[in-house]
mmCIF file of C-alpha atoms and ligand atoms in Angstrom:
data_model
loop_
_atom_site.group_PDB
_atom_site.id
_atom_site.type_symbol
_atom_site.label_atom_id
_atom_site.label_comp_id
_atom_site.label_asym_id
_atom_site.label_seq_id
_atom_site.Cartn_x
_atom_site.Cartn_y
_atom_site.Cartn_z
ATOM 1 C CA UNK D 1 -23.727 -69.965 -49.532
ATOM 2 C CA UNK D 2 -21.399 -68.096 -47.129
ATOM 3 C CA UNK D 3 -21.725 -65.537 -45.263
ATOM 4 C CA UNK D 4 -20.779 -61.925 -46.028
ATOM 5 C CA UNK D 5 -18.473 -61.406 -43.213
ATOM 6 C CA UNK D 6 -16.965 -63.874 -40.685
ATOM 7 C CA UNK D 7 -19.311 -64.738 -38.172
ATOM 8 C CA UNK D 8 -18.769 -63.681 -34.278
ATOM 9 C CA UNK D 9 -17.394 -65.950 -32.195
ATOM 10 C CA UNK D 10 -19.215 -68.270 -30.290
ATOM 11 C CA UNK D 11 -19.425 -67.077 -26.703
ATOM 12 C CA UNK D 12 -17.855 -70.196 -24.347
ATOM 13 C CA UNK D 13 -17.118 -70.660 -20.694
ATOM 14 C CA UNK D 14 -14.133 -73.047 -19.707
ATOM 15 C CA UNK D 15 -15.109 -76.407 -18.066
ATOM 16 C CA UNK D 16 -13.163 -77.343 -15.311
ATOM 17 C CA UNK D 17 -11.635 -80.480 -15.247
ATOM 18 C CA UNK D 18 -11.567 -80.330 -19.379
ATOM 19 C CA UNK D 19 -10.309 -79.617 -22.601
ATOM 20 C CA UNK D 20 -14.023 -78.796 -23.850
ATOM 21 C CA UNK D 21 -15.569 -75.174 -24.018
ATOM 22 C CA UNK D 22 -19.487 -74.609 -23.407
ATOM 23 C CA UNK D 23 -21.051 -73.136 -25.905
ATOM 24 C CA UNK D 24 -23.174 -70.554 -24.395
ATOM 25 C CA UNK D 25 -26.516 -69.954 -26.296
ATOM 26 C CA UNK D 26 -28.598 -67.410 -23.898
ATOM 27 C CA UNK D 27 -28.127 -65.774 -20.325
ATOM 28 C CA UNK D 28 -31.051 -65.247 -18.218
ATOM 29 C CA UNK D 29 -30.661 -63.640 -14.930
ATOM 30 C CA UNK D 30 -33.112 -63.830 -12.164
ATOM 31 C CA UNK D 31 -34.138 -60.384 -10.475
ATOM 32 C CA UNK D 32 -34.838 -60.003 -6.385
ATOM 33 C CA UNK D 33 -34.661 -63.877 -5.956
ATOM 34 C CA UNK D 34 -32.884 -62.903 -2.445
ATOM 35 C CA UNK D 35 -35.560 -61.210 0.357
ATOM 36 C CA UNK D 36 -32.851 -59.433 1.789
ATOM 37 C CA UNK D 37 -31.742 -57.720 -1.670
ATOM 38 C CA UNK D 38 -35.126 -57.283 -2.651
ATOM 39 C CA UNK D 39 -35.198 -54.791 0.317
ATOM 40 C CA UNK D 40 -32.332 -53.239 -0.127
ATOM 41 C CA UNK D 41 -33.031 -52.600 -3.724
ATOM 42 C CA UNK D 42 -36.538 -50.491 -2.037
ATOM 43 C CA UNK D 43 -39.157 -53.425 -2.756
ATOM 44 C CA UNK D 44 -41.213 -56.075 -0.562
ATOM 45 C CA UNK D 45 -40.153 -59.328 -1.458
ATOM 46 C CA UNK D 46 -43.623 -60.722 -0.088
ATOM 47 C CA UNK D 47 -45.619 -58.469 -2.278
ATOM 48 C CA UNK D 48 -43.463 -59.005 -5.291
ATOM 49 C CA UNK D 49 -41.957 -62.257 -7.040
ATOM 50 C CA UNK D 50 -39.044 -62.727 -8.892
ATOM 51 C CA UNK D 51 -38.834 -61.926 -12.444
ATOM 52 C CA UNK D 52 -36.285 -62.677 -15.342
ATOM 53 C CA UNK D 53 -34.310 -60.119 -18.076
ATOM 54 C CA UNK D 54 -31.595 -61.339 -20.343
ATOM 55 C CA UNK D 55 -27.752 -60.483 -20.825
ATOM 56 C CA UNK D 56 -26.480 -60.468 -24.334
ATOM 57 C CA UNK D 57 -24.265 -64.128 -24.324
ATOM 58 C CA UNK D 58 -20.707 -61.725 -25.804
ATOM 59 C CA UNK D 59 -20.686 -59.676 -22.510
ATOM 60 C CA UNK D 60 -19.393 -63.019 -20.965
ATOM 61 C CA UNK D 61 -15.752 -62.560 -19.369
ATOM 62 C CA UNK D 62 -13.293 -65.406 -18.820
ATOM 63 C CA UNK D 63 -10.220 -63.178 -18.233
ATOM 64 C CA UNK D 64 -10.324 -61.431 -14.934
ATOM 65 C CA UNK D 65 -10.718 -58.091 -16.228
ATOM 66 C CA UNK D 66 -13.633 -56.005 -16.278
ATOM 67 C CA UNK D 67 -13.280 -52.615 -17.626
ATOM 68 C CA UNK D 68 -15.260 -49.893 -16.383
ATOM 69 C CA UNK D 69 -17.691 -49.161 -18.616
ATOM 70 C CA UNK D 70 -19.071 -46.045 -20.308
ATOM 71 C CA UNK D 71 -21.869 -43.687 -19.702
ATOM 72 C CA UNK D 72 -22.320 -44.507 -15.825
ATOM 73 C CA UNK D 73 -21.117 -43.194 -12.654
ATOM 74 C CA UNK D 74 -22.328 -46.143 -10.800
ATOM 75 C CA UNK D 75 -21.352 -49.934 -11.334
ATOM 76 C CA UNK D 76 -22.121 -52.376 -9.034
ATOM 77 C CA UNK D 77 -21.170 -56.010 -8.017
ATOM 78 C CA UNK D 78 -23.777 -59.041 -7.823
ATOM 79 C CA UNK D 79 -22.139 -62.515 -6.685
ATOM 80 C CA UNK D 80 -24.749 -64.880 -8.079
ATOM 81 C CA UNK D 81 -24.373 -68.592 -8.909
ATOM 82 C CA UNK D 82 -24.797 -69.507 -12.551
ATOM 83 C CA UNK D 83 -26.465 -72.686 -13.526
ATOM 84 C CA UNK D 84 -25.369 -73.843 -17.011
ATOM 85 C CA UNK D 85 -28.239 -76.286 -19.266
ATOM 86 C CA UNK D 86 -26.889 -79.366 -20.946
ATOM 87 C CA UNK D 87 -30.375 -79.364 -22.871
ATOM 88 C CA UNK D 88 -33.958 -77.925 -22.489
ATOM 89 C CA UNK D 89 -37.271 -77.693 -23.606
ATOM 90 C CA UNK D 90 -40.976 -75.615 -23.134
ATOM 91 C CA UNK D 91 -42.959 -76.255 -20.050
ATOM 92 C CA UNK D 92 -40.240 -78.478 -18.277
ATOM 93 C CA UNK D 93 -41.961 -79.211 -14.581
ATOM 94 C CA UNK D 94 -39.923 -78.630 -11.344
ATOM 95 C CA UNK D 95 -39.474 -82.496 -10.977
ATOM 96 C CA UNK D 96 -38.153 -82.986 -14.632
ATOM 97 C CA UNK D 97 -35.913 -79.617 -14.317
ATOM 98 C CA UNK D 98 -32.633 -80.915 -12.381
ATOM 99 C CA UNK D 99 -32.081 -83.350 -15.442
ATOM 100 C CA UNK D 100 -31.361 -80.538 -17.836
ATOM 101 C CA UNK D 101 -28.611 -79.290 -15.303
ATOM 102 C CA UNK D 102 -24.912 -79.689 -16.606
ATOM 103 C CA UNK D 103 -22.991 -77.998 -14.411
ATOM 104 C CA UNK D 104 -22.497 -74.366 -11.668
ATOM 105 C CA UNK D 105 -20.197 -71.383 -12.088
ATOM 106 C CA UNK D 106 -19.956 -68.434 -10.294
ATOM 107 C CA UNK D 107 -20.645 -65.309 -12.415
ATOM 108 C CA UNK D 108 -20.447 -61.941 -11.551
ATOM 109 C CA UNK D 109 -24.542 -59.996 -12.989
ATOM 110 C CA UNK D 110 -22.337 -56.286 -13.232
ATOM 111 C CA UNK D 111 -25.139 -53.040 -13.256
ATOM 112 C CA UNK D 112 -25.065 -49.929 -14.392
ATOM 113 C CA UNK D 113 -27.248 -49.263 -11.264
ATOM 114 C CA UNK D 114 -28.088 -45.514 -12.154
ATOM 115 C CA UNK D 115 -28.698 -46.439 -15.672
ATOM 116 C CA UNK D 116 -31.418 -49.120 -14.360
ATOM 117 C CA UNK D 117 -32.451 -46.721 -12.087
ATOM 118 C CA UNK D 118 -33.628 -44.269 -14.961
ATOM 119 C CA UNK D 119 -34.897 -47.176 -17.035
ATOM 120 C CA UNK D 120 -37.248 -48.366 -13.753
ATOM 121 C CA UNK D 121 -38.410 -44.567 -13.173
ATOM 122 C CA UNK D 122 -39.260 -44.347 -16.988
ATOM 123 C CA UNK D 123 -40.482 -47.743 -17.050
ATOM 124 C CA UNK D 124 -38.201 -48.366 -20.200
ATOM 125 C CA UNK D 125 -36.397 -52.051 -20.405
ATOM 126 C CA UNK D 126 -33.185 -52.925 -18.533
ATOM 127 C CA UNK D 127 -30.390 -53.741 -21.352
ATOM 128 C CA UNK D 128 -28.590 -50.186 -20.316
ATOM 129 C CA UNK D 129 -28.310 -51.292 -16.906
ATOM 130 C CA UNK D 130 -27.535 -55.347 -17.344
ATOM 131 C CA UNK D 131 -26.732 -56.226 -20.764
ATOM 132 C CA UNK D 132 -23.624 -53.839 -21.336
ATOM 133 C CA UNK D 133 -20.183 -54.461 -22.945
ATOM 134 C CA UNK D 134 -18.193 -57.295 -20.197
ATOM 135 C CA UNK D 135 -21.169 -57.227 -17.745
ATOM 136 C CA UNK D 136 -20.949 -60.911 -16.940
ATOM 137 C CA UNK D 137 -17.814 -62.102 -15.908
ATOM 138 C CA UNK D 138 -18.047 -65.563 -15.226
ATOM 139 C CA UNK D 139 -15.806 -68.863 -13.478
ATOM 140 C CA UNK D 140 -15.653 -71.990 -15.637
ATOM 141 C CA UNK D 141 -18.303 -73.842 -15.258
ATOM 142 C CA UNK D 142 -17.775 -77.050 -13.139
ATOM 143 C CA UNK D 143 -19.967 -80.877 -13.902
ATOM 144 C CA UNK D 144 -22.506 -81.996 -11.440
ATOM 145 C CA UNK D 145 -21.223 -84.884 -11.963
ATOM 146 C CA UNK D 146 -18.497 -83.966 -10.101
ATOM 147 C CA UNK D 147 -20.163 -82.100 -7.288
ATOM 148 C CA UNK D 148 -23.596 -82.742 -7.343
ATOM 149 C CA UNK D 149 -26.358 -79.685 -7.318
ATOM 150 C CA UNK D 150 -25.641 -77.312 -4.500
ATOM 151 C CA UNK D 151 -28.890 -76.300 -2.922
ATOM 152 C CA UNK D 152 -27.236 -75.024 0.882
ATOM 153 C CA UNK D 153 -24.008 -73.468 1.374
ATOM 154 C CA UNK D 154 -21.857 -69.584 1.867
ATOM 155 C CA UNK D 155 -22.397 -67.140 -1.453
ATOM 156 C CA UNK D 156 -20.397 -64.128 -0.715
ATOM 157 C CA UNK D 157 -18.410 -61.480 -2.311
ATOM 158 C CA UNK D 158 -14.918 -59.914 -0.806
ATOM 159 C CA UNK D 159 -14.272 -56.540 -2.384
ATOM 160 C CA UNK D 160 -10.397 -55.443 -1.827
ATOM 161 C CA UNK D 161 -10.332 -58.137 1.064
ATOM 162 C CA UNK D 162 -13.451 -56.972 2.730
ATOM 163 C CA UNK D 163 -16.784 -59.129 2.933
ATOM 164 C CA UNK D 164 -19.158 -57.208 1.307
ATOM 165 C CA UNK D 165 -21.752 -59.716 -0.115
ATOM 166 C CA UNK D 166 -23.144 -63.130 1.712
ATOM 167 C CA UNK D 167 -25.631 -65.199 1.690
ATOM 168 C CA UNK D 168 -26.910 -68.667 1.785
ATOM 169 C CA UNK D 169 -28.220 -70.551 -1.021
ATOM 170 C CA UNK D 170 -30.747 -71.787 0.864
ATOM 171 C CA UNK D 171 -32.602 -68.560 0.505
ATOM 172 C CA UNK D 172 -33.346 -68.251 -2.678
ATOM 173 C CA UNK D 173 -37.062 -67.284 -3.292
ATOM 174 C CA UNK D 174 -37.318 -69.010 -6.449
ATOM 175 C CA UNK D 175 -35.068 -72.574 -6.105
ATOM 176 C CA UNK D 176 -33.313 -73.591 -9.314
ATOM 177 C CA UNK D 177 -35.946 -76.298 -10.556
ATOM 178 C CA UNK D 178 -38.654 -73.586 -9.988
ATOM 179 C CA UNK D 179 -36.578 -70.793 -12.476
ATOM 180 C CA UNK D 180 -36.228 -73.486 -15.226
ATOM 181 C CA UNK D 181 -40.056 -74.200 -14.507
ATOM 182 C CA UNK D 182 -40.720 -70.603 -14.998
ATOM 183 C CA UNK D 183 -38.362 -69.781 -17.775
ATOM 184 C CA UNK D 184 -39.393 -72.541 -20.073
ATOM 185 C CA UNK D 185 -42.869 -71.651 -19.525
ATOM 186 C CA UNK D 186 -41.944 -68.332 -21.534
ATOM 187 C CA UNK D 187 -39.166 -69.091 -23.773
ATOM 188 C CA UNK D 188 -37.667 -72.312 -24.910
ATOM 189 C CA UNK D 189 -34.645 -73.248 -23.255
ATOM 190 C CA UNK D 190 -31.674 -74.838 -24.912
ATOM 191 C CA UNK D 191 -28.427 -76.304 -24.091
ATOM 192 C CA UNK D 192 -26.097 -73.526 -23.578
ATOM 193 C CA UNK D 193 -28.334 -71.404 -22.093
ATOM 194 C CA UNK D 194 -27.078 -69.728 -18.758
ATOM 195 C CA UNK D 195 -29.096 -68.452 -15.771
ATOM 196 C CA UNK D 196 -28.018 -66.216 -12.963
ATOM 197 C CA UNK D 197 -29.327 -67.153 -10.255
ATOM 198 C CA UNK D 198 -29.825 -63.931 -8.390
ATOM 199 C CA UNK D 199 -27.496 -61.936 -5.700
ATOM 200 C CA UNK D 200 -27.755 -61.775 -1.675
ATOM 201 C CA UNK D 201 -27.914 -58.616 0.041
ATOM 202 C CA UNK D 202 -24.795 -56.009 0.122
ATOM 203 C CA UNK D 203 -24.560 -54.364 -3.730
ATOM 204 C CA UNK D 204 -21.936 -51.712 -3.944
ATOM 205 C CA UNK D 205 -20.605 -49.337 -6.677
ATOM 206 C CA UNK D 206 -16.935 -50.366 -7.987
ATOM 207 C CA UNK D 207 -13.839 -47.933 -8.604
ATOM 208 C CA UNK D 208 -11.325 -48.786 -11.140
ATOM 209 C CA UNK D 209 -8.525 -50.858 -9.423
ATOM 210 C CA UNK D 210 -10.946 -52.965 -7.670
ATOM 211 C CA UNK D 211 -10.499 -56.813 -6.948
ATOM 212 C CA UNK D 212 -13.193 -58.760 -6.491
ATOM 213 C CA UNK D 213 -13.353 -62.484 -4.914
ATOM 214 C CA UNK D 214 -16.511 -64.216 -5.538
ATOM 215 C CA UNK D 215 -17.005 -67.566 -3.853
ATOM 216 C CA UNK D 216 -19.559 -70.104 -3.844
ATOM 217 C CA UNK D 217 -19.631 -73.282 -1.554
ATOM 218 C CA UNK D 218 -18.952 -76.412 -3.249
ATOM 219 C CA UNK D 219 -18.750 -74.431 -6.674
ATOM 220 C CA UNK D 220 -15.744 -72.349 -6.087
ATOM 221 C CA UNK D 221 -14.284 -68.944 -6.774
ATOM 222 C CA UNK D 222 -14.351 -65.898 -9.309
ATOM 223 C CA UNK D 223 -11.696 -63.186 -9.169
ATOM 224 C CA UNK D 224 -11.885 -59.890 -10.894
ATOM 225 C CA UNK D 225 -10.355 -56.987 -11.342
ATOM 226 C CA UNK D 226 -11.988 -53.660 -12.383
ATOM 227 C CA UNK D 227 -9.645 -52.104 -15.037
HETATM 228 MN MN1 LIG N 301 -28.558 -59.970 -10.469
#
């Protein structure tokens, strides 16, 4: 048999250091895993835990250009660090989770904030507001092998040369081993899959012309421009 048509590409991040591409199966994102975000965003971080949505795996960009997308008058940035899976499984337990652990990035969870906004009010799902057309942009991804698995050090985000995002890894809510807990508790997790790891305080609305400098300690750096 073949198929019909050709087949979409397979969405791929660049590894650093190699000639190889990773294949990316799935990209889960992690929602108000930062106390200070979860208050900005309006919400108690003590009365509410984290929780997980999806990005479609084609909105990944490897370019440096995000173009403003459609039917929004409000974009904004998230700096998040992006954990990449070498394999998986169902009900992995926190002690077993670093194993499945290739490699970091640093991705870039773009939201069509007043989009989300009407899809929270209306209690509809999220995919207008996160899973839009070039909504992740994304570093290659870079081996633990080669730097280990960053649990400390600066996450920020410079917008036009002005710090407008940081934060400390330390502070995630939900750690790393405790999302892949979670997530394979509800889905089963594969090599390939993605996860964001969630954004600091200090979300802001871009304007077309925008450059955006991403940095994560020990991971490294993600530069964008809004087009
Ligand atoms: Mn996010």
């Amino acid at each position: 048999m073949t198929y019909l048509f050709d087949p979409p590409p397979v969405p791929a991040l660049p590894i650093s250091g190699s000639d190889k591409l990773f294949p990316v199966h799935r990209i889960y994102c992690v929602g108000r895993n930062y106390a200070e975000h979860t208050r900005e965003m309006g919400f108690d971080p003590d009365k509410e835990p984290p929780f997980f949505f999806m990005k479609t795996p084609d909105a990944l960009v490897t370019d440096g250009k995000f173009p403003y997308p459609s039917a929004t008058q409000d974009v904004h940035w998230e700096i998040e660090l992006v954990v990449a899976l070498k394999s998986g499984g169902v009900n992995i337990p926190r002690a077993e989770a670093m194993k499945h652990v290739y490699g970091y990035a640093v991705g870039l969870d773009m939201t069509r904030r007043d989009l989300q906004g009407v899809a929270k009010k209306m209690g509809r799902p999220w995919e207008v507001g996160k899973s839009f057309e070039k909504a992740a942009p994304c570093s290659p991804i870079v081996p633990a092998e080669k730097i280990g698995h960053p649990t400390t050090g600066a996450i920020w985000l410079d917008v036009n040369g002005e710090r407008r995002q940081t934060g400390d890894l330390s502070q995630m809510i939900w750690d790393i081993s405790s999302q892949i807990e979670y997530l394979s508790g509800l889905w089963e997790l594969r090599a390939g899959d993605l996860i964001f790891t969630g954004t600091p305080a200090g979300v802001g609305a871009v304007k077309k012309g925008d450059k955006l400098h991403g940095h994560v300690d020990g991971v490294g750096d993600l530069e964008v421009e809004v087009i």
